[in-house]
Amino acid sequence: DARVTQTPRHKVTEMGQEVTMRCQPILGHNTVFWYRQTMMQGLELLAYFRNRAPLDDSGMPKDRFSAEMPDATLATLKIQPSEPRDSAVYFCASGLVLGLRTEAFFGQGTRLTVV
Amino acid sequence: GDSVTQMEGPVTLSEEAFLTINCTYTATGYPSLFWYVQYPGEGLQLLLKATKADDKGSNKGFEATYRKETTSFHLEKGSVQVSDSAVYFCALMGSNYQLIWGAGTKLIIKP
């Protein structure tokens, strides 16, 4: 049963530390999304990739966040330095975009707490 | 730009009640429309989808019809169960291949 895998599931870190979240998209999918979910803001798109190339990262604070896809099986989201306001659940999703007949498959998320 | 508006929650119903969660959208062209469900502590899961006007998506007793004339994609279920308690998101994928999300509607079903 193909699924998107995110690690770690939970992360508690101190302010100022670097945090790296990893995502393994479903094999064969050509699009990867990174979302952040908070009670206040709901679901926010941070970045997305098509065929490993970043298409849009306008939702991401550039000074501290970075997203990469070093290969087709791994997407990373890094925060350096982390701040308490970064506490949220971060979701990765992947999809196969062929025209509009597509959907996104979500991982279970990484719950980040910055203290 | 494209947008999705769905009814605010929480929506609280008794078991076996009829459910409607409203969703309307604005988009250029012909977007695909989706309903996702998020159970506590989980990621979002696709519940149903429709890719063209008058299509009806259905799954697990839930249904939604793509109404282009009213730009709507309302979610319905004839008889809800306690296990349906979750947050429901309406979304569209438009011409730029981005998913545009509604704010989510929390559904609470009481036994």
mmCIF file of C-alpha atoms in Angstrom:
data_model
loop_
_atom_site.group_PDB
_atom_site.id
_atom_site.type_symbol
_atom_site.label_atom_id
_atom_site.label_comp_id
_atom_site.label_asym_id
_atom_site.label_seq_id
_atom_site.Cartn_x
_atom_site.Cartn_y
_atom_site.Cartn_z
ATOM 1 C CA ASP A 1 0.000 0.000 0.000
ATOM 2 C CA ALA A 2 1.825 3.119 -1.253
ATOM 3 C CA ARG A 3 2.011 5.973 1.176
ATOM 4 C CA VAL A 4 3.908 9.159 1.908
ATOM 5 C CA THR A 5 6.327 8.685 4.780
ATOM 6 C CA GLN A 6 7.404 11.544 7.008
ATOM 7 C CA THR A 7 10.066 11.511 9.692
ATOM 8 C CA PRO A 8 10.220 12.270 12.501
ATOM 9 C CA ARG A 9 6.582 12.089 13.649
ATOM 10 C CA HIS A 10 7.325 14.307 16.616
ATOM 11 C CA LYS A 11 10.140 16.734 17.311
ATOM 12 C CA VAL A 12 10.767 18.905 20.348
ATOM 13 C CA THR A 13 13.661 21.289 20.075
ATOM 14 C CA GLU A 14 15.018 24.392 21.677
ATOM 15 C CA MET A 15 14.795 27.788 20.083
ATOM 16 C CA GLY A 16 17.746 28.461 17.814
ATOM 17 C CA GLN A 17 18.362 24.833 16.914
ATOM 18 C CA GLU A 18 18.250 23.481 13.380
ATOM 19 C CA VAL A 19 15.342 21.223 12.491
ATOM 20 C CA THR A 20 15.216 18.955 9.467
ATOM 21 C CA MET A 21 12.021 17.187 8.428
ATOM 22 C CA ARG A 22 12.075 14.456 5.810
ATOM 23 C CA CYS A 23 9.538 13.143 3.393
ATOM 24 C CA GLN A 24 9.539 10.116 1.136
ATOM 25 C CA PRO A 25 6.936 10.686 -1.586
ATOM 26 C CA ILE A 26 5.062 7.885 -3.260
ATOM 27 C CA LEU A 27 7.193 6.277 -5.944
ATOM 28 C CA GLY A 28 6.347 7.675 -9.372
ATOM 29 C CA HIS A 29 4.743 10.867 -8.113
ATOM 30 C CA ASN A 30 6.096 13.990 -9.788
ATOM 31 C CA THR A 31 4.835 16.663 -7.382
ATOM 32 C CA VAL A 32 5.643 17.229 -3.726
ATOM 33 C CA PHE A 33 3.960 19.767 -1.439
ATOM 34 C CA TRP A 34 5.001 21.016 1.989
ATOM 35 C CA TYR A 35 2.222 22.379 4.216
ATOM 36 C CA ARG A 36 2.125 23.806 7.715
ATOM 37 C CA GLN A 37 -0.988 23.461 9.827
ATOM 38 C CA THR A 38 -1.766 25.548 12.904
ATOM 39 C CA MET A 39 -4.957 26.305 14.756
ATOM 40 C CA MET A 40 -4.699 29.986 13.932
ATOM 41 C CA GLN A 41 -3.696 29.853 10.265
ATOM 42 C CA GLY A 42 -5.106 26.531 9.184
ATOM 43 C CA LEU A 43 -3.355 24.812 6.279
ATOM 44 C CA GLU A 44 -0.660 26.910 4.623
ATOM 45 C CA LEU A 45 1.303 25.936 1.539
ATOM 46 C CA LEU A 46 5.002 26.480 2.147
ATOM 47 C CA ALA A 47 6.498 25.104 -1.052
ATOM 48 C CA TYR A 48 5.968 22.689 -3.843
ATOM 49 C CA PHE A 49 8.132 20.851 -6.340
ATOM 50 C CA ARG A 50 7.461 19.428 -9.760
ATOM 51 C CA ASN A 51 9.923 16.840 -11.052
ATOM 52 C CA ARG A 52 12.217 17.892 -8.167
ATOM 53 C CA ALA A 53 12.324 21.534 -9.267
ATOM 54 C CA PRO A 54 10.901 24.134 -6.872
ATOM 55 C CA LEU A 55 7.883 25.790 -8.484
ATOM 56 C CA ASP A 56 6.664 27.959 -5.678
ATOM 57 C CA ASP A 57 8.107 28.654 -2.260
ATOM 58 C CA SER A 58 6.491 32.030 -1.727
ATOM 59 C CA GLY A 59 4.718 30.774 1.381
ATOM 60 C CA MET A 60 7.961 30.055 3.144
ATOM 61 C CA PRO A 61 9.937 32.491 5.327
ATOM 62 C CA LYS A 62 13.109 32.610 3.252
ATOM 63 C CA ASP A 63 15.434 33.759 5.980
ATOM 64 C CA ARG A 64 15.071 30.589 8.034
ATOM 65 C CA PHE A 65 13.282 27.962 5.950
ATOM 66 C CA SER A 66 14.636 25.969 3.058
ATOM 67 C CA ALA A 67 13.158 23.105 1.064
ATOM 68 C CA GLU A 68 15.002 20.746 -1.237
ATOM 69 C CA MET A 69 14.604 17.521 -3.166
ATOM 70 C CA PRO A 70 18.046 15.979 -3.414
ATOM 71 C CA ASP A 71 16.550 13.037 -5.275
ATOM 72 C CA ALA A 72 13.155 11.707 -6.341
ATOM 73 C CA THR A 73 12.758 9.685 -3.149
ATOM 74 C CA LEU A 74 13.497 12.410 -0.625
ATOM 75 C CA ALA A 75 12.208 15.890 0.118
ATOM 76 C CA THR A 76 13.504 17.904 3.047
ATOM 77 C CA LEU A 77 12.278 20.962 4.906
ATOM 78 C CA LYS A 78 14.814 22.670 7.106
ATOM 79 C CA ILE A 79 14.394 25.425 9.658
ATOM 80 C CA GLN A 80 17.492 27.220 10.893
ATOM 81 C CA PRO A 81 17.314 28.771 13.403
ATOM 82 C CA SER A 82 13.993 27.540 14.763
ATOM 83 C CA GLU A 83 11.666 29.818 16.736
ATOM 84 C CA PRO A 84 8.690 29.084 19.015
ATOM 85 C CA ARG A 85 6.312 30.471 16.386
ATOM 86 C CA ASP A 86 7.400 27.630 14.077
ATOM 87 C CA SER A 87 5.586 25.158 16.331
ATOM 88 C CA ALA A 88 3.033 23.447 14.107
ATOM 89 C CA VAL A 89 2.318 20.230 12.266
ATOM 90 C CA TYR A 90 4.189 20.030 8.982
ATOM 91 C CA PHE A 91 2.688 17.868 6.257
ATOM 92 C CA CYS A 92 4.255 16.570 3.125
ATOM 93 C CA ALA A 93 2.023 15.459 0.265
ATOM 94 C CA SER A 94 2.788 13.994 -3.118
ATOM 95 C CA GLY A 95 0.812 13.597 -6.293
ATOM 96 C CA LEU A 96 1.063 12.667 -9.928
ATOM 97 C CA VAL A 97 0.038 15.726 -11.878
ATOM 98 C CA LEU A 98 -1.236 14.805 -15.316
ATOM 99 C CA GLY A 99 -3.668 17.474 -16.352
ATOM 100 C CA LEU A 100 -6.094 18.237 -13.560
ATOM 101 C CA ARG A 101 -7.127 14.686 -12.766
ATOM 102 C CA THR A 102 -4.931 14.325 -9.796
ATOM 103 C CA GLU A 103 -5.035 14.334 -6.050
ATOM 104 C CA ALA A 104 -2.543 14.757 -3.245
ATOM 105 C CA PHE A 105 -1.633 11.992 -0.829
ATOM 106 C CA PHE A 106 -0.620 13.208 2.592
ATOM 107 C CA GLY A 107 1.867 11.884 5.076
ATOM 108 C CA GLN A 108 0.972 11.701 8.747
ATOM 109 C CA GLY A 109 2.868 14.867 9.515
ATOM 110 C CA THR A 110 5.688 15.986 11.775
ATOM 111 C CA ARG A 111 4.518 17.679 14.951
ATOM 112 C CA LEU A 112 7.163 20.275 15.770
ATOM 113 C CA THR A 113 7.399 21.974 19.134
ATOM 114 C CA VAL A 114 9.989 24.693 19.603
ATOM 115 C CA VAL A 115 10.509 25.700 23.226
ATOM 116 C CA GLY B 1 -7.091 34.256 -7.841
ATOM 117 C CA ASP B 2 -8.708 30.917 -7.146
ATOM 118 C CA SER B 3 -10.359 30.475 -3.769
ATOM 119 C CA VAL B 4 -12.500 28.083 -1.759
ATOM 120 C CA THR B 5 -15.034 29.035 0.896
ATOM 121 C CA GLN B 6 -16.594 26.494 3.190
ATOM 122 C CA MET B 7 -18.970 26.827 6.083
ATOM 123 C CA GLU B 8 -17.492 27.562 9.446
ATOM 124 C CA GLY B 9 -17.652 25.009 12.169
ATOM 125 C CA PRO B 10 -17.933 23.331 14.373
ATOM 126 C CA VAL B 11 -20.971 21.531 13.089
ATOM 127 C CA THR B 12 -22.561 19.410 15.803
ATOM 128 C CA LEU B 13 -25.087 16.721 14.930
ATOM 129 C CA SER B 14 -26.660 13.705 16.529
ATOM 130 C CA GLU B 15 -25.939 10.235 15.197
ATOM 131 C CA GLU B 16 -28.052 9.324 12.140
ATOM 132 C CA ALA B 17 -28.711 12.973 11.288
ATOM 133 C CA PHE B 18 -28.364 14.305 7.736
ATOM 134 C CA LEU B 19 -25.172 16.206 7.026
ATOM 135 C CA THR B 20 -24.475 19.062 4.654
ATOM 136 C CA ILE B 21 -21.230 20.993 4.622
ATOM 137 C CA ASN B 22 -21.302 23.815 2.120
ATOM 138 C CA CYS B 23 -18.406 24.595 -0.191
ATOM 139 C CA THR B 24 -18.257 27.225 -2.926
ATOM 140 C CA TYR B 25 -15.348 28.176 -5.106
ATOM 141 C CA THR B 26 -14.051 30.769 -7.518
ATOM 142 C CA ALA B 27 -11.699 29.694 -10.267
ATOM 143 C CA THR B 28 -10.888 30.349 -13.867
ATOM 144 C CA GLY B 29 -11.338 27.465 -16.219
ATOM 145 C CA TYR B 30 -12.418 24.036 -15.048
ATOM 146 C CA PRO B 31 -10.830 23.013 -11.775
ATOM 147 C CA SER B 32 -10.951 19.602 -10.187
ATOM 148 C CA LEU B 33 -12.709 19.567 -6.806
ATOM 149 C CA PHE B 34 -11.940 17.506 -3.737
ATOM 150 C CA TRP B 35 -13.097 16.763 -0.226
ATOM 151 C CA TYR B 36 -10.453 15.664 2.234
ATOM 152 C CA VAL B 37 -10.991 14.413 5.783
ATOM 153 C CA GLN B 38 -8.600 14.723 8.708
ATOM 154 C CA TYR B 39 -9.091 12.520 11.751
ATOM 155 C CA PRO B 40 -7.462 13.572 15.034
ATOM 156 C CA GLY B 41 -3.685 13.186 14.931
ATOM 157 C CA GLU B 42 -3.698 12.112 11.300
ATOM 158 C CA GLY B 43 -2.841 13.597 7.933
ATOM 159 C CA LEU B 44 -5.450 14.543 5.381
ATOM 160 C CA GLN B 45 -7.051 11.746 3.387
ATOM 161 C CA LEU B 46 -8.902 12.109 0.140
ATOM 162 C CA LEU B 47 -12.587 11.438 0.716
ATOM 163 C CA LEU B 48 -13.953 12.041 -2.774
ATOM 164 C CA LYS B 49 -13.343 14.054 -5.903
ATOM 165 C CA ALA B 50 -14.980 15.302 -9.090
ATOM 166 C CA THR B 51 -13.150 16.460 -12.165
ATOM 167 C CA LYS B 52 -15.858 17.982 -14.364
ATOM 168 C CA ALA B 53 -19.250 19.647 -14.140
ATOM 169 C CA ASP B 54 -22.135 17.451 -12.958
ATOM 170 C CA ASP B 55 -19.764 14.718 -11.788
ATOM 171 C CA LYS B 56 -20.744 13.191 -8.457
ATOM 172 C CA GLY B 57 -18.015 11.975 -6.172
ATOM 173 C CA SER B 58 -18.943 9.428 -3.531
ATOM 174 C CA ASN B 59 -17.225 7.393 -0.839
ATOM 175 C CA LYS B 60 -18.176 5.896 2.540
ATOM 176 C CA GLY B 61 -21.734 7.209 2.215
ATOM 177 C CA PHE B 62 -20.579 10.760 1.484
ATOM 178 C CA GLU B 63 -21.478 12.477 -1.771
ATOM 179 C CA ALA B 64 -20.738 15.780 -3.484
ATOM 180 C CA THR B 65 -21.803 17.032 -6.906
ATOM 181 C CA TYR B 66 -19.738 19.443 -8.998
ATOM 182 C CA ARG B 67 -22.192 22.280 -9.770
ATOM 183 C CA LYS B 68 -20.635 24.726 -12.197
ATOM 184 C CA GLU B 69 -23.726 26.921 -12.405
ATOM 185 C CA THR B 70 -23.593 27.611 -8.661
ATOM 186 C CA THR B 71 -19.810 27.057 -8.296
ATOM 187 C CA SER B 72 -20.488 24.679 -5.448
ATOM 188 C CA PHE B 73 -19.384 21.270 -4.225
ATOM 189 C CA HIS B 74 -21.414 20.639 -1.080
ATOM 190 C CA LEU B 75 -20.672 17.532 0.964
ATOM 191 C CA GLU B 76 -23.640 15.420 2.084
ATOM 192 C CA LYS B 77 -24.277 12.240 3.999
ATOM 193 C CA GLY B 78 -27.656 10.790 4.749
ATOM 194 C CA SER B 79 -26.926 9.318 8.177
ATOM 195 C CA VAL B 80 -23.802 10.263 10.095
ATOM 196 C CA GLN B 81 -22.004 8.138 12.644
ATOM 197 C CA VAL B 82 -19.844 9.041 15.620
ATOM 198 C CA SER B 83 -16.862 7.775 13.630
ATOM 199 C CA ASP B 84 -17.443 10.550 11.063
ATOM 200 C CA SER B 85 -16.282 13.125 13.596
ATOM 201 C CA ALA B 86 -13.312 14.834 11.956
ATOM 202 C CA VAL B 87 -12.299 17.998 10.126
ATOM 203 C CA TYR B 88 -13.423 18.186 6.490
ATOM 204 C CA PHE B 89 -11.578 20.268 3.896
ATOM 205 C CA CYS B 90 -12.865 21.336 0.516
ATOM 206 C CA ALA B 91 -10.169 21.971 -2.102
ATOM 207 C CA LEU B 92 -9.694 22.678 -5.765
ATOM 208 C CA MET B 93 -6.859 22.185 -8.195
ATOM 209 C CA GLY B 94 -6.846 24.831 -10.877
ATOM 210 C CA SER B 95 -4.871 25.658 -13.956
ATOM 211 C CA ASN B 96 -1.640 26.285 -12.070
ATOM 212 C CA TYR B 97 -1.758 22.796 -10.529
ATOM 213 C CA GLN B 98 -1.783 24.148 -6.998
ATOM 214 C CA LEU B 99 -4.257 22.882 -4.439
ATOM 215 C CA ILE B 100 -6.375 25.690 -3.001
ATOM 216 C CA TRP B 101 -7.899 24.821 0.369
ATOM 217 C CA GLY B 102 -10.917 25.861 2.326
ATOM 218 C CA ALA B 103 -10.446 26.622 6.018
ATOM 219 C CA GLY B 104 -11.834 23.282 7.143
ATOM 220 C CA THR B 105 -15.054 22.437 8.969
ATOM 221 C CA LYS B 106 -14.954 20.518 12.207
ATOM 222 C CA LEU B 107 -17.739 17.955 12.473
ATOM 223 C CA ILE B 108 -18.792 16.614 15.861
ATOM 224 C CA ILE B 109 -21.235 13.727 15.997
ATOM 225 C CA LYS B 110 -22.866 12.977 19.351
ATOM 226 C CA PRO B 111 -24.218 9.504 20.157
#
